[in-house]
XYZ file of C-alpha atoms in Angstrom:
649
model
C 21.616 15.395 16.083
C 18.970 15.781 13.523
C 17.380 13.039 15.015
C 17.245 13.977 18.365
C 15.872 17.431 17.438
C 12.822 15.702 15.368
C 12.086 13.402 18.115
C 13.549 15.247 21.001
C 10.301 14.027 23.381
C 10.760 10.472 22.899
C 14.685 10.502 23.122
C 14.877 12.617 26.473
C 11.877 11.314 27.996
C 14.339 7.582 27.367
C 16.972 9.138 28.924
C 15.400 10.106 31.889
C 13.535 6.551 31.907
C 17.058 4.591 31.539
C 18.600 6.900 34.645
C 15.214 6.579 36.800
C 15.901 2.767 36.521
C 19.646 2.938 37.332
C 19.145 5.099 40.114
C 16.286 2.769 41.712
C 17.927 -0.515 41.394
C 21.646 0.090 40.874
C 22.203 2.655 43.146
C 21.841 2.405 47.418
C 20.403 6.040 48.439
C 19.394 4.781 52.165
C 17.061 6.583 54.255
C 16.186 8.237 51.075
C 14.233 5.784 48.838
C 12.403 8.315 46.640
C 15.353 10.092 45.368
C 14.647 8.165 41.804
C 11.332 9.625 41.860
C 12.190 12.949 40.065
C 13.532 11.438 36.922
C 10.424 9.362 36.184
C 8.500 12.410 36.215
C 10.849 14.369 33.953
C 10.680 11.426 31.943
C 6.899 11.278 31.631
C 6.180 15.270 31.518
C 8.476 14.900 27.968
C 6.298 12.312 26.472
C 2.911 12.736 28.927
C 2.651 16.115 28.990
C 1.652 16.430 24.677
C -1.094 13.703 25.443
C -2.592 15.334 28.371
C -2.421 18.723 25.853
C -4.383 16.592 23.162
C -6.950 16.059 26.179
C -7.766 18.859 27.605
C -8.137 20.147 23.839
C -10.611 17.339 23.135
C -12.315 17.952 26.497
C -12.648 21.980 24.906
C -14.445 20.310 22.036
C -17.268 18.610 23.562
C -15.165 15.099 23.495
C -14.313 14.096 26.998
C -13.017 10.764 27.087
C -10.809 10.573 24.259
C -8.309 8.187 23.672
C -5.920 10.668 25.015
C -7.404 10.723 27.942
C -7.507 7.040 28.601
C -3.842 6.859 28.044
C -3.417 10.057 31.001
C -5.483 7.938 33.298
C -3.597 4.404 32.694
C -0.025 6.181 33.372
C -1.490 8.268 35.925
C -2.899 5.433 37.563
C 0.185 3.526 37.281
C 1.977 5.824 39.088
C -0.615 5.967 41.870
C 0.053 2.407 42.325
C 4.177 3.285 41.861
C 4.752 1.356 39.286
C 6.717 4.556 37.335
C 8.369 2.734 34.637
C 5.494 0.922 33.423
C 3.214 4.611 33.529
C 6.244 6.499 31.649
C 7.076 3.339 29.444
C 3.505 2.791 28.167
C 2.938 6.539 27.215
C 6.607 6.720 25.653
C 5.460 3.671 23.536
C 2.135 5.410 22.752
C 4.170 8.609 21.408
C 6.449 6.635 19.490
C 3.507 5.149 17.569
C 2.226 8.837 16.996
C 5.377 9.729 15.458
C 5.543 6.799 13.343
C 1.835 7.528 12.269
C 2.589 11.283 11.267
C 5.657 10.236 9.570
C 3.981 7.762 7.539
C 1.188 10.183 6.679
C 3.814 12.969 5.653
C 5.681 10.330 3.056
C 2.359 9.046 1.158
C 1.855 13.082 1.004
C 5.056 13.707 -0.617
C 4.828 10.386 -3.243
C 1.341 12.049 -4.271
C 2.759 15.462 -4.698
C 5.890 13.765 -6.460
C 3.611 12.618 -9.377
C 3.488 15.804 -11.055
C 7.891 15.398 -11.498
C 6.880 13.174 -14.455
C 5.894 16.076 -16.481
C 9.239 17.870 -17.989
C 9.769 20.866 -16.511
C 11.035 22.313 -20.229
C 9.040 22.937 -23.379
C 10.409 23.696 -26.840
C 7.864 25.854 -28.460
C 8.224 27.879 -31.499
C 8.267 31.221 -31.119
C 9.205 34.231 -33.859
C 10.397 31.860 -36.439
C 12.974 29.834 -33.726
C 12.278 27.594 -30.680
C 11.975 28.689 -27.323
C 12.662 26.569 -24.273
C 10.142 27.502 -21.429
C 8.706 25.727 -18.692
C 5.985 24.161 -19.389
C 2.697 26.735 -17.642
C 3.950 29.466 -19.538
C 3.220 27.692 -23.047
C -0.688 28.570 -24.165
C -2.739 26.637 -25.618
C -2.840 26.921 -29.895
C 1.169 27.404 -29.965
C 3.340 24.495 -31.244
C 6.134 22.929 -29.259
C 8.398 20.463 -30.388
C 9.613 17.386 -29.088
C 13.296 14.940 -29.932
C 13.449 11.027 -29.359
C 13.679 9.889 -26.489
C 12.490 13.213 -24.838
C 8.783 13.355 -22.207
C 6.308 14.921 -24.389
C 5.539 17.884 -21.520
C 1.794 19.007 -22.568
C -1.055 17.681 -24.298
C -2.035 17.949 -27.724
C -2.226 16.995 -31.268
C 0.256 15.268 -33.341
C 1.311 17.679 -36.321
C 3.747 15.147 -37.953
C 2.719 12.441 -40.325
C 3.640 9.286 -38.075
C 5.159 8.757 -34.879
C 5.211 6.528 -32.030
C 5.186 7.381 -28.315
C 5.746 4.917 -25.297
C 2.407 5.280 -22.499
C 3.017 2.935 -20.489
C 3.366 5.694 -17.170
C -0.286 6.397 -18.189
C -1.978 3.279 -19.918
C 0.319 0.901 -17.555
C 1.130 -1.179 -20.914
C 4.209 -1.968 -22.239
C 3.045 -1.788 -26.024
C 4.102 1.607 -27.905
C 1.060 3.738 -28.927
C 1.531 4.509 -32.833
C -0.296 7.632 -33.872
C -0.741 9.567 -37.067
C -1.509 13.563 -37.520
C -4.104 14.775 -36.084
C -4.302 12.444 -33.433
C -3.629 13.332 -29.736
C -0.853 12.829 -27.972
C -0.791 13.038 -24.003
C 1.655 14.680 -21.194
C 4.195 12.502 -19.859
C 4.438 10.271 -22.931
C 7.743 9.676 -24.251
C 8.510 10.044 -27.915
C 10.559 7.063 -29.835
C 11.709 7.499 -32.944
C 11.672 10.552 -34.460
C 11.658 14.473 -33.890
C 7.726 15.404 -33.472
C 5.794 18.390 -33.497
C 2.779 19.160 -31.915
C 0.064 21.476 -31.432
C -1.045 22.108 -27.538
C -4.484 21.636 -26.929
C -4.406 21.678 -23.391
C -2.582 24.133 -20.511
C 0.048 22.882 -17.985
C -2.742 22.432 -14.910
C -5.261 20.544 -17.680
C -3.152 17.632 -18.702
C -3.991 14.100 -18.412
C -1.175 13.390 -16.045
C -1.969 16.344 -14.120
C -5.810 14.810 -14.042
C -3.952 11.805 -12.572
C -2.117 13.829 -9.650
C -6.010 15.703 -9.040
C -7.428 11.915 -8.921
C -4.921 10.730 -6.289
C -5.593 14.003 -4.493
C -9.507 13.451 -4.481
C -9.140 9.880 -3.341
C -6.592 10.828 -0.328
C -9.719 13.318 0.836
C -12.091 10.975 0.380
C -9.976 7.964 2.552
C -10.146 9.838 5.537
C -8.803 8.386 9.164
C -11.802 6.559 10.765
C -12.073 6.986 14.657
C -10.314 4.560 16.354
C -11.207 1.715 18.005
C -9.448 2.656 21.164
C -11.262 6.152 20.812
C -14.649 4.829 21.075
C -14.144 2.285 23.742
C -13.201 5.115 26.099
C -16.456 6.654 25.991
C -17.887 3.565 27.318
C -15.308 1.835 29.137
C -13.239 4.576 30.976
C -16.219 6.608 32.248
C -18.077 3.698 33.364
C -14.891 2.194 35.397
C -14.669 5.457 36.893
C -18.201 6.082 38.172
C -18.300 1.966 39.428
C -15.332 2.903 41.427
C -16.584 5.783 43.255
C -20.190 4.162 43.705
C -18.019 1.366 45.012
C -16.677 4.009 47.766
C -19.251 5.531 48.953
C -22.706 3.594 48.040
C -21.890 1.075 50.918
C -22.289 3.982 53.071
C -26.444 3.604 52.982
C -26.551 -0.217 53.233
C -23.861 -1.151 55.113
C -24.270 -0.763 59.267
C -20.518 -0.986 60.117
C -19.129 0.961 56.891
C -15.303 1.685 57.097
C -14.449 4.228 54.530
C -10.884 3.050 54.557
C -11.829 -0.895 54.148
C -14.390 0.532 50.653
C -11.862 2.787 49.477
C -9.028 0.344 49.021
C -11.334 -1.929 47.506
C -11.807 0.921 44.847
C -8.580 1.223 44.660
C -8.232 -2.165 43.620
C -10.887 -2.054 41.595
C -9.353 0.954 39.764
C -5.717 -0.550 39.343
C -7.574 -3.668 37.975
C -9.516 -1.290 35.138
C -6.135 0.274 34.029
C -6.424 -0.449 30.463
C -2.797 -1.031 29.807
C -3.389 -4.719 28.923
C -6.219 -3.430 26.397
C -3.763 -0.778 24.953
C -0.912 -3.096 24.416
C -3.373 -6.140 23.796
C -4.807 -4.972 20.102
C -1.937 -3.115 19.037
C 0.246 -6.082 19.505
C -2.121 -8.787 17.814
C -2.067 -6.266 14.753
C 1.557 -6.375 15.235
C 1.626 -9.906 14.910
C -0.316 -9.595 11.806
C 2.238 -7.135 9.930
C 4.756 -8.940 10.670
C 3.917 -12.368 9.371
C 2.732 -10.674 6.565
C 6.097 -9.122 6.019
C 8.041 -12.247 6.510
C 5.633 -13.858 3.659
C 7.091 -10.304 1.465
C 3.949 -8.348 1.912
C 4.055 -4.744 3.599
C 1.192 -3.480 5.191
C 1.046 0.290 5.743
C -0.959 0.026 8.898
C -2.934 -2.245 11.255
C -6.426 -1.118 9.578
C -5.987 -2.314 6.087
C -5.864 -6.083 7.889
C -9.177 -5.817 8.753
C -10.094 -4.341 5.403
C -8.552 -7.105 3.465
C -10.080 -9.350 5.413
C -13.845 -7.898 4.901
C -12.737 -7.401 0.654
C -15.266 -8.693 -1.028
C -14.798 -7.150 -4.655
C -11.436 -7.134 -6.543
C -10.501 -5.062 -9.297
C -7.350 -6.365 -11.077
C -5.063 -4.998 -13.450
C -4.135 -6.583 -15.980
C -0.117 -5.951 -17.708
C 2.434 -6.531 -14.957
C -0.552 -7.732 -11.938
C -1.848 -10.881 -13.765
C 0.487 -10.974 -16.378
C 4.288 -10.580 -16.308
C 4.329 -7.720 -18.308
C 6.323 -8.819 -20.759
C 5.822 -9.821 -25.237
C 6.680 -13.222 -25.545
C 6.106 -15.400 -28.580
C 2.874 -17.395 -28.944
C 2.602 -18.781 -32.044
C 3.659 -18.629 -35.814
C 1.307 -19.189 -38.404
C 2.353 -20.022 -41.849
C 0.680 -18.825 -44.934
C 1.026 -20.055 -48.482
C 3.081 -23.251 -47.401
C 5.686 -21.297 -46.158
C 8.220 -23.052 -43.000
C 7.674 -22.179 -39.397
C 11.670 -21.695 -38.964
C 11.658 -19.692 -42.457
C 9.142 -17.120 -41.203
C 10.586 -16.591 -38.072
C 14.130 -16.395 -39.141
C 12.947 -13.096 -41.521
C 11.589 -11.603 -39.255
C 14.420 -11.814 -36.512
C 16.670 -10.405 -39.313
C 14.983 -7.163 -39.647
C 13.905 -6.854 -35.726
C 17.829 -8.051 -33.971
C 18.868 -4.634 -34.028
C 15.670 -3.086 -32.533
C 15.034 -2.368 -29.054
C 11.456 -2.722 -29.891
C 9.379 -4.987 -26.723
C 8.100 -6.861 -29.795
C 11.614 -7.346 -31.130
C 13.141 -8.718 -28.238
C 10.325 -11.235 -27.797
C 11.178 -12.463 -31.707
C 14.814 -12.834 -31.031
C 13.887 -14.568 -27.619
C 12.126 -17.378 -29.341
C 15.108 -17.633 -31.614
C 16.682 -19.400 -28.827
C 20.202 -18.551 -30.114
C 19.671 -19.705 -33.719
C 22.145 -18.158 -36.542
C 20.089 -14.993 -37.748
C 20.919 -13.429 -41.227
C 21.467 -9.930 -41.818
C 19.241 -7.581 -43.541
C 19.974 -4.624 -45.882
C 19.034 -1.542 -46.176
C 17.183 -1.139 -43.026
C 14.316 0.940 -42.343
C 12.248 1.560 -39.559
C 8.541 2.926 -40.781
C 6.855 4.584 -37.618
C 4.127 3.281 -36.442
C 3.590 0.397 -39.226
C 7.080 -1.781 -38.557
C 10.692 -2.320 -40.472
C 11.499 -3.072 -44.028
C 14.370 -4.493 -45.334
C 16.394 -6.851 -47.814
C 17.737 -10.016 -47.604
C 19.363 -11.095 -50.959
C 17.286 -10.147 -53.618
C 14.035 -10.206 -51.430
C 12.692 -7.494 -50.134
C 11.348 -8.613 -46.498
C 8.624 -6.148 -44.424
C 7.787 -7.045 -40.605
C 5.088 -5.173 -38.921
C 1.580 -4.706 -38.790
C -1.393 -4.919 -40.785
C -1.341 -1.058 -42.226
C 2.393 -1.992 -43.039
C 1.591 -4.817 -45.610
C -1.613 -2.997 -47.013
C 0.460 0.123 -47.646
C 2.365 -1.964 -49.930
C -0.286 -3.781 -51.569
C 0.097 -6.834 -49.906
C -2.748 -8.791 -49.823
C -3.081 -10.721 -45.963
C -4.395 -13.637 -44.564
C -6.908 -13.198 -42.099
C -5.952 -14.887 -38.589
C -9.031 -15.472 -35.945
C -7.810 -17.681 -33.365
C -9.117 -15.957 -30.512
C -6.348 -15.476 -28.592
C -4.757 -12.058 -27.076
C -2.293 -11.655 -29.189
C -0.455 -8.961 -30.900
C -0.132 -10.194 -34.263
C 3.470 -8.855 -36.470
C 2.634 -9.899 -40.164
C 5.575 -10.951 -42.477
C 6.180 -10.360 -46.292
C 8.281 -11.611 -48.820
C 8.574 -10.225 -52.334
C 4.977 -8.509 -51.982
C 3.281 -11.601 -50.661
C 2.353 -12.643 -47.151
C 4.099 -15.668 -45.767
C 3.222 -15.684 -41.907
C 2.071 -14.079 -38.652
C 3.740 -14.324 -35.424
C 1.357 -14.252 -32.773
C 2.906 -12.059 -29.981
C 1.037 -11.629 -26.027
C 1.886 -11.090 -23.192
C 2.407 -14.255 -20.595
C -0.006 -15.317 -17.697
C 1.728 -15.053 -14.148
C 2.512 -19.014 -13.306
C 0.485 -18.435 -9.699
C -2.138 -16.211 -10.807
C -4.840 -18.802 -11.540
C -4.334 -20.966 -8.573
C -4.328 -16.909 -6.460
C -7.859 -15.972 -7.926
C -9.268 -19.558 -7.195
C -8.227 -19.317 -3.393
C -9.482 -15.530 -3.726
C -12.918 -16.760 -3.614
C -13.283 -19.670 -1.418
C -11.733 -16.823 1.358
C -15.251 -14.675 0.503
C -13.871 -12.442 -2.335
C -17.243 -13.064 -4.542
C -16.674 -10.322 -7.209
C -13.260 -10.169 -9.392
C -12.943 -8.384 -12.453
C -9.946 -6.781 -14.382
C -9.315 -3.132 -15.440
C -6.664 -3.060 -18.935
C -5.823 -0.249 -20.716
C -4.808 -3.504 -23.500
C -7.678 -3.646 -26.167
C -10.893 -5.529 -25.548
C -10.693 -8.778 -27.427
C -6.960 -9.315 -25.822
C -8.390 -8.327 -22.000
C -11.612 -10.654 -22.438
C -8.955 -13.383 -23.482
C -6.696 -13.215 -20.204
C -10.078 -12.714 -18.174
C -11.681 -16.168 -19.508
C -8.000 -18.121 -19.302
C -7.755 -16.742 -15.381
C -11.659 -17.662 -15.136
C -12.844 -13.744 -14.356
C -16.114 -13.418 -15.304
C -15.759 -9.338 -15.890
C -13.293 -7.623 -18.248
C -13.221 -4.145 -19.095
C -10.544 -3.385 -21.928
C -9.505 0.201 -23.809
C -9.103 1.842 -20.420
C -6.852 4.937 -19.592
C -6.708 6.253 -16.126
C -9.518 8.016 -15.337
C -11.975 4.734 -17.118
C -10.230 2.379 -13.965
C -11.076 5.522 -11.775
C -14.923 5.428 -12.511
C -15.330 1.651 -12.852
C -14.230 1.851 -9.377
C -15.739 4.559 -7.841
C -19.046 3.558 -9.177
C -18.246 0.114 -7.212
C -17.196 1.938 -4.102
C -21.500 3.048 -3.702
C -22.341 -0.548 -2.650
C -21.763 -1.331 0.996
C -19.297 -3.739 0.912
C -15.451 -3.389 1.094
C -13.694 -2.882 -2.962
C -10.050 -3.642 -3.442
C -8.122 -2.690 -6.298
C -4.737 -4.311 -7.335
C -2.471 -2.335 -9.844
C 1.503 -1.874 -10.593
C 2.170 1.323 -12.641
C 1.665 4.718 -11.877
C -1.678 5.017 -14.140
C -3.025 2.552 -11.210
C -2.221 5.183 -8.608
C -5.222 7.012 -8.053
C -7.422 4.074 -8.348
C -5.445 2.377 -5.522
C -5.558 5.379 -4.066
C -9.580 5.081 -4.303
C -10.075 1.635 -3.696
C -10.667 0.798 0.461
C -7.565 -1.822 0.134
C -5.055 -0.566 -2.472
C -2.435 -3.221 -3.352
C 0.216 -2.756 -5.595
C 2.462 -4.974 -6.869
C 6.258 -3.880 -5.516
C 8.958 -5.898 -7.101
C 8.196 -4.122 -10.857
C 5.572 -1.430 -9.724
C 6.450 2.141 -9.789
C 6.918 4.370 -7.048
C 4.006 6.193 -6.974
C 1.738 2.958 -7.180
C 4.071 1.507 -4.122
C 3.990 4.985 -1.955
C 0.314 5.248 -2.493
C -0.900 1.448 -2.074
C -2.087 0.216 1.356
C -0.491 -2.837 1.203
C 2.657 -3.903 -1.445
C 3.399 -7.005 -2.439
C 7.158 -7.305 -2.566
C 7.518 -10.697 -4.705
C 4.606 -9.738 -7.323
C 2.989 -12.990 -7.341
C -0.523 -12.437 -7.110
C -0.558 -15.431 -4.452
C 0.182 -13.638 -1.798
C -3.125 -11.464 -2.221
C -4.936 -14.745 -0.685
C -2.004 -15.264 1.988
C -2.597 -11.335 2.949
C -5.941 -12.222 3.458
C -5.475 -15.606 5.793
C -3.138 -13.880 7.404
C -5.652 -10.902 7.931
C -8.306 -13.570 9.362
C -6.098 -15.215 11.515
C -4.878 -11.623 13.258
C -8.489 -10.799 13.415
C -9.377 -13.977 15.478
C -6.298 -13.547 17.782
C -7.393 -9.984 18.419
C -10.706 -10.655 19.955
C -8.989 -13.878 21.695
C -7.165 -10.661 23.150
C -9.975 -8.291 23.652
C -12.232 -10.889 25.260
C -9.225 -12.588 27.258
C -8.564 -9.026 28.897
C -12.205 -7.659 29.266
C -13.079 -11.363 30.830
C -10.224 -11.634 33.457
C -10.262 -8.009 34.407
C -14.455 -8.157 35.064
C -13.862 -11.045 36.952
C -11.051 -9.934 39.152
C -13.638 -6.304 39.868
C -16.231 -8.789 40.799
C -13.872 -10.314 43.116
C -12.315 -6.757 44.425
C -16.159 -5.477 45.482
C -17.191 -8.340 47.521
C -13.792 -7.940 49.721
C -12.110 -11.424 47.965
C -9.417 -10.183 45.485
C -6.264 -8.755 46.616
C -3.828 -6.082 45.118
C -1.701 -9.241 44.174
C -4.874 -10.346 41.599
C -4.784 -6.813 40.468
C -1.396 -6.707 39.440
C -2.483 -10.248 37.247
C -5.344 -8.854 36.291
C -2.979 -5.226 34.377
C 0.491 -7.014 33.966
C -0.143 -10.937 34.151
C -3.317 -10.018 30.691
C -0.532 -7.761 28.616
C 2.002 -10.658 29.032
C -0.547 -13.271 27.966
C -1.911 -11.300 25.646
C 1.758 -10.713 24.362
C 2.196 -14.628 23.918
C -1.020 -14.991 22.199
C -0.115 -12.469 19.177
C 2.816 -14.278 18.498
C 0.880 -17.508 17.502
C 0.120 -15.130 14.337
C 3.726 -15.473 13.128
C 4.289 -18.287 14.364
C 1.368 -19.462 12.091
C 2.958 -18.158 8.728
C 6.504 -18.812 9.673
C 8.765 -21.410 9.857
C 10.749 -19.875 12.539
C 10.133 -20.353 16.003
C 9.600 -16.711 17.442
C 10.834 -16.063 20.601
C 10.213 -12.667 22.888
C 12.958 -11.438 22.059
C 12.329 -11.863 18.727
C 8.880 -10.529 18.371
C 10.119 -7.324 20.178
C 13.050 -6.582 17.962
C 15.850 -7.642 20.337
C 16.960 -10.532 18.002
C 19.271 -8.885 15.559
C 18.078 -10.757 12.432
C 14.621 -10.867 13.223
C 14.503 -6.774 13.595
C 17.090 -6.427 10.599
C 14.115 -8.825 8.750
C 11.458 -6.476 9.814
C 12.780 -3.152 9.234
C 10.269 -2.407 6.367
C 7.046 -3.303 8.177
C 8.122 -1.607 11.295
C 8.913 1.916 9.169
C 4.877 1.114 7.452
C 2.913 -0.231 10.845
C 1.015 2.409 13.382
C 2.017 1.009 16.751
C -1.012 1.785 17.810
């Protein structure tokens, strides 16, 4: 019921379509023929009547042929000709594509306003010598609110305990904890670790950094505003010169010809109007874009509309990020390098005693690489914030973490320049340094082969965006062959790097997975986010999502975007061509209304069979019509996805 009260147009304007057909070719009303006649135009006032609305409106504003208009003169014109169903069909199609348009405009809407829910909507802040729990606005800046493991830190500010460390990754997009020390800020929406923190606010509710994320997102959604449509502008030049050709075809005749029949010139205008319906154009590009979505949803890549196929396919910069796009987003165990003659298997098996009970990303890469080996147990256990764990094992007193860790204690450490981006985790024995595990994150196994395809399809310009450290980003970038690495880079720093690339002329696409990426996909002419792993808001506000997360199917998007584009104009021309032809024909006296019907249904069915070589082309199913309209059962169950993302017009 809901359902039919939402879309109440479409669904009784189908009723009245489905009885209108029963009662004209199930049902013998003789000696009254017409009697179907009032249910077509119930059926078309539900769904025509909003359109012609929209018209007359656009008419008010200076805009007279408007796309809404085109559509009232093809239905109209069909029903001149009494062909009802196709009039009332092809504006019930046109107002199903409206709705999906709005609804898809509403979601994207809601997923940007949905950021702000990672912010808690409780702060602990210490009031009168207790704590207070209050939402987060009414907490001013100066006061001191305090935050437990595993809690969202819910305002910005600085870090009055000694140590602690606090997971970023739904701002930086990395995976790696941020350590800090007092004094040092700590950002909104970051999630503390360890241990109970306090800190000072520096910033209000409306001035956080995630809240400068959610104003980013906002900014870009203004500044991606709907382009005119295609359809839109080739009314102002087709519709109103059909219309003025067919009148001059009436009555110009009248001062040249010597035996003018007004009758004999006014049919041929009728002709020649029935053969300028535009049905075959409307269905024609709608369903070659069509074609395109769906191909590239079979090949796990959603597109959220038919424009952002023509925008991949003009991309000629690429901005990539770098944790979870390029790489899988994951620690995993480079190298170990021994110091002071110390084994390989020795160093390793230390440091997997201290980390096995940690749930640490680093940790879980050490045990990893383990590969089931028998681990010893450690003693006396502790877990230093921000530096790593110390321990013993026998009479040896083990530490595992970083480089402050070991120089805390006095140990003196081997310096390690290999070049590589690594994380290194430094390992101690008895006060002297025995090894380094090098620890990075691991290249995605078809992301080399993607970016080399990338550019022999015209994308000249790629360069990555990390919020990783410098050395680490220029690393990945020069093992994937990018020329351009920018490293050290929260939200805002991707935000700039892009908009500053956005002032050229050509088309900029940006390809992220976490929520930090969201207003700079937002921003970006194509934004693509990576679907499998990504987070919601980077999904709900990309363009087009790749479902699998392998960056090869950027370059498939992109054939598949050329290809739609070619079978488009095949369309466009195909229609325009046979439909000036068959005018030609209808002004010297030679065509007949049977051409004309050829020339509106005989196109739209060609033109149908020509967009479904674009699936066809990136599938290894054979498509059938049935198929490519939905009625197959597993083909439409397939398809759901793109279908609930695509404008149908």
């Amino acid at each position: 019921m809901e359902f039919i009260k939402k879309y109440y147009e479409v669904v009784w304007s189908a009723v009245f379509l489905i009885a209108a057909l029963a009662v004209q070719h199930w049902i013998d009303f003789s000696g009254n023929e017409y009697v179907f006649l009032p249910f077509y135009l119930i059926s078309y006032l539900f769904v025509g009547a909003p359109v012609w609305i929209k018209a007359f409106k656009s008419i008010q504003k200076g805009t007279i042929f408007s796309e809404f208009l085109l559509m009232g003169i093809a239905t109209v014109g069909a029903f001149i000709l009494g062909e009802y169903a196709e009039g009332v069909a092809v504006m019930l199609f046109y107002m199903i594509g409206e709705y999906a348009q709005g609804n898809a405009v509403r979601k994207a809407r809601h997923s940007i306003e949905s950021l702000i829910n990672q912010q808690p909507d409780i702060a602990a802040v210490e009031r009168n010598g207790g704590t207070e729990e209050v939402h987060p606005s009414e907490v001013e800046s100066g006061e001191i609110i305090q935050v437990k493991p595993g809690a969202k830190v819910p305002l910005d500010g600085e870090l009055l305990t000694n140590r602690a460390s606090f997971n970023t990754a739904a701002l930086t997009g990395e995976s790696k904890p941020m350590s800090r020390n007092a004094g040092e800020e700590v950002w909104a929406g970051s999630v503390n670790e360890l241990v109970p923190v306090r800190i000072k606010v520096t910033k209000g509710y409306e001035d956080s950094r995630l809240s400068d994320i959610l104003n980013m997102v906002q900014e870009a959604s203004q500044r991606k505003a709907p382009t005119q449509r295609f359809m839109t502008r080739f009314a102002k030049i087709y519709t109103p010169i059909v219309v003025w050709l067919a009148v001059t075809l009436t009555f110009l005749p009248w001062l040249f010809v010597e035996s003018y029949v007004f009758e004999d010139w006014f049919y041929r205008a009728l002709i020649f109007l029935v053969v300028s319906c535009p049905c075959g154009l409307v269905i024609s590009i709608p369903l070659g874009y069509f074609g395109g979505i769906g191909a590239a949803s079979q090949n796990g890549i959603l597109l959220k509309g038919s424009d952002y196929l023509d925008q991949l396919r003009k991309m000629k910069t690429l901005f990539l990020d770098k944790t979870g796009t390029m790489t899988e987003g994951v620690f995993e165990v480079q190298e170990i390098h021994s110091v002071n003659g110390h084994e390989t298997s020795q160093i390793l098996q230390l440091a997997a005693s201290l980390e096995q009970h940690s749930s640490h990303p680093v940790a879980k890469a050490i045990i990893q690489f383990t590969n089931g080996q028998e681990i010893p147990e450690a003693d006396d256990i502790q877990e230093i914030p921000g530096r790593g764990l110390k321990g013993t094992i026998g009479e040896e007193e083990i530490l595992v973490g970083n480089r402050k860790l070991l120089e805390e204690h006095e140990v003196s450490v081997s310096e390690i320049d290999n070049g590589k981006p690594s994380a290194f985790v430094y390992i101690a024995a008895d006060g002297i340094h025995i090894g380094t595990i090098l620890i990075s994150d691991k290249i995605k196994t078809d992301a080399i082969q993607a970016l080399k395809e990338l550019r022999n399809l015209g994308v000249s310009e790629l360069i990555m965006l990390s919020g990783d450290n410098q050395q680490t980003t220029d690393s990945i970038a020069k093992e994937l062959g990018i020329d351009q690495a920018f490293g050290g880079l929260l939200p805002d720093g991707k935000y700039e790097k892009v908009k500053e690339s956005l002032r050229s002329n050509h088309v900029v696409g940006f390809v992220g997975d976490g929520l930090n990426d969201a207003p700079v996909i937002t921003l970006a002419d194509v934004g693509i986010a990576m679907g499998g792993m990504g987070s919601d808001a980077a999904i709900e506000t990309a363009d087009v999502v790749i479902q699998t997360d392998q960056p090869s199917k950027i370059p498939q998007a992109i054939r598949i975007a050329k290809f739609t584009h070619k079978v488009v104009w095949q369309n466009i021309g195909f229609a325009l061509g046979i439909k000036i032809l068959v005018m030609a024909l209808a002004a010297v006296g030679i065509a007949t209304m049977w051409e004309a019907i050829f020339a509106d249904v005989g196109v739209a069915l060609i033109a149908i069979a020509n967009a479904i070589r674009v699936q066809r082309n990136f599938s290894d199913e054979k498509l059938s019509l049935l198929a490519f309209f939905g009625i197959d059962k597993t083909y439409s169950e397939s398809n759901k996805a793109s279908e609930n993302c695509c404008e149908v017009c």
